[in-house]
Amino acid sequence: EYYFRHMDGCTVSSEAERQRLIWCLEA
């Protein structure tokens, strides 16, 4: 739910955060 809110809300500021979101989706 956290990553969904993040993607639906504002854009990811850092690359690391973006990678974390990708890992969560792939997990």
PDB file of N, CA and C in Angstrom, residues 3 6-7 11-26:
ATOM      1  N   TYR A   3       3.938   1.719  -1.388  1.00  0.00           N
ATOM      2  CA  TYR A   3       4.481   2.012  -2.708  1.00  0.00           C
ATOM      3  C   TYR A   3       3.401   2.449  -3.675  1.00  0.00           C
ATOM      4  N   HIS A   6       2.868   6.018  -2.998  1.00  0.00           N
ATOM      5  CA  HIS A   6       4.019   6.785  -3.458  1.00  0.00           C
ATOM      6  C   HIS A   6       3.946   7.019  -4.966  1.00  0.00           C
ATOM      7  N   MET A   7       3.602   5.967  -5.691  1.00  0.00           N
ATOM      8  CA  MET A   7       3.520   6.063  -7.147  1.00  0.00           C
ATOM      9  C   MET A   7       2.329   6.916  -7.565  1.00  0.00           C
ATOM     10  N   THR A  11       6.220  12.169  -7.307  1.00  0.00           N
ATOM     11  CA  THR A  11       7.244  11.343  -7.924  1.00  0.00           C
ATOM     12  C   THR A  11       8.357  11.029  -6.930  1.00  0.00           C
ATOM     13  N   VAL A  12       9.069   9.945  -7.182  1.00  0.00           N
ATOM     14  CA  VAL A  12      10.155   9.539  -6.297  1.00  0.00           C
ATOM     15  C   VAL A  12      11.338  10.482  -6.496  1.00  0.00           C
ATOM     16  N   SER A  13      11.856  10.985  -5.386  1.00  0.00           N
ATOM     17  CA  SER A  13      12.931  11.972  -5.446  1.00  0.00           C
ATOM     18  C   SER A  13      14.291  11.329  -5.712  1.00  0.00           C
ATOM     19  N   SER A  14      14.559  10.208  -5.063  1.00  0.00           N
ATOM     20  CA  SER A  14      15.876   9.596  -5.198  1.00  0.00           C
ATOM     21  C   SER A  14      15.832   8.284  -5.965  1.00  0.00           C
ATOM     22  N   GLU A  15      16.930   7.945  -6.614  1.00  0.00           N
ATOM     23  CA  GLU A  15      17.022   6.702  -7.376  1.00  0.00           C
ATOM     24  C   GLU A  15      16.903   5.497  -6.454  1.00  0.00           C
ATOM     25  N   ALA A  16      17.505   5.596  -5.272  1.00  0.00           N
ATOM     26  CA  ALA A  16      17.464   4.495  -4.309  1.00  0.00           C
ATOM     27  C   ALA A  16      16.021   4.179  -3.944  1.00  0.00           C
ATOM     28  N   GLU A  17      15.232   5.218  -3.719  1.00  0.00           N
ATOM     29  CA  GLU A  17      13.825   5.035  -3.376  1.00  0.00           C
ATOM     30  C   GLU A  17      13.097   4.355  -4.526  1.00  0.00           C
ATOM     31  N   ARG A  18      13.422   4.759  -5.745  1.00  0.00           N
ATOM     32  CA  ARG A  18      12.793   4.178  -6.929  1.00  0.00           C
ATOM     33  C   ARG A  18      13.129   2.688  -7.018  1.00  0.00           C
ATOM     34  N   GLN A  19      14.399   2.358  -6.767  1.00  0.00           N
ATOM     35  CA  GLN A  19      14.817   0.966  -6.803  1.00  0.00           C
ATOM     36  C   GLN A  19      14.086   0.148  -5.747  1.00  0.00           C
ATOM     37  N   ARG A  20      13.907   0.724  -4.564  1.00  0.00           N
ATOM     38  CA  ARG A  20      13.217   0.043  -3.480  1.00  0.00           C
ATOM     39  C   ARG A  20      11.784  -0.272  -3.883  1.00  0.00           C
ATOM     40  N   LEU A  21      11.147   0.662  -4.573  1.00  0.00           N
ATOM     41  CA  LEU A  21       9.773   0.451  -5.022  1.00  0.00           C
ATOM     42  C   LEU A  21       9.719  -0.697  -6.020  1.00  0.00           C
ATOM     43  N   ILE A  22      10.697  -0.744  -6.923  1.00  0.00           N
ATOM     44  CA  ILE A  22      10.753  -1.800  -7.933  1.00  0.00           C
ATOM     45  C   ILE A  22      10.928  -3.154  -7.251  1.00  0.00           C
ATOM     46  N   TRP A  23      11.830  -3.201  -6.253  1.00  0.00           N
ATOM     47  CA  TRP A  23      12.076  -4.450  -5.545  1.00  0.00           C
ATOM     48  C   TRP A  23      10.815  -4.915  -4.840  1.00  0.00           C
ATOM     49  N   CYS A  24      10.067  -3.974  -4.248  1.00  0.00           N
ATOM     50  CA  CYS A  24       8.832  -4.321  -3.536  1.00  0.00           C
ATOM     51  C   CYS A  24       7.812  -4.906  -4.511  1.00  0.00           C
ATOM     52  N   LEU A  25       7.750  -4.335  -5.713  1.00  0.00           N
ATOM     53  CA  LEU A  25       6.786  -4.807  -6.705  1.00  0.00           C
ATOM     54  C   LEU A  25       7.193  -6.178  -7.240  1.00  0.00           C
ATOM     55  N   GLU A  26       8.513  -6.407  -7.362  1.00  0.00           N
ATOM     56  CA  GLU A  26       8.995  -7.679  -7.889  1.00  0.00           C
ATOM     57  C   GLU A  26       8.942  -8.773  -6.834  1.00  0.00           C
TER      58      GLU A  26
END
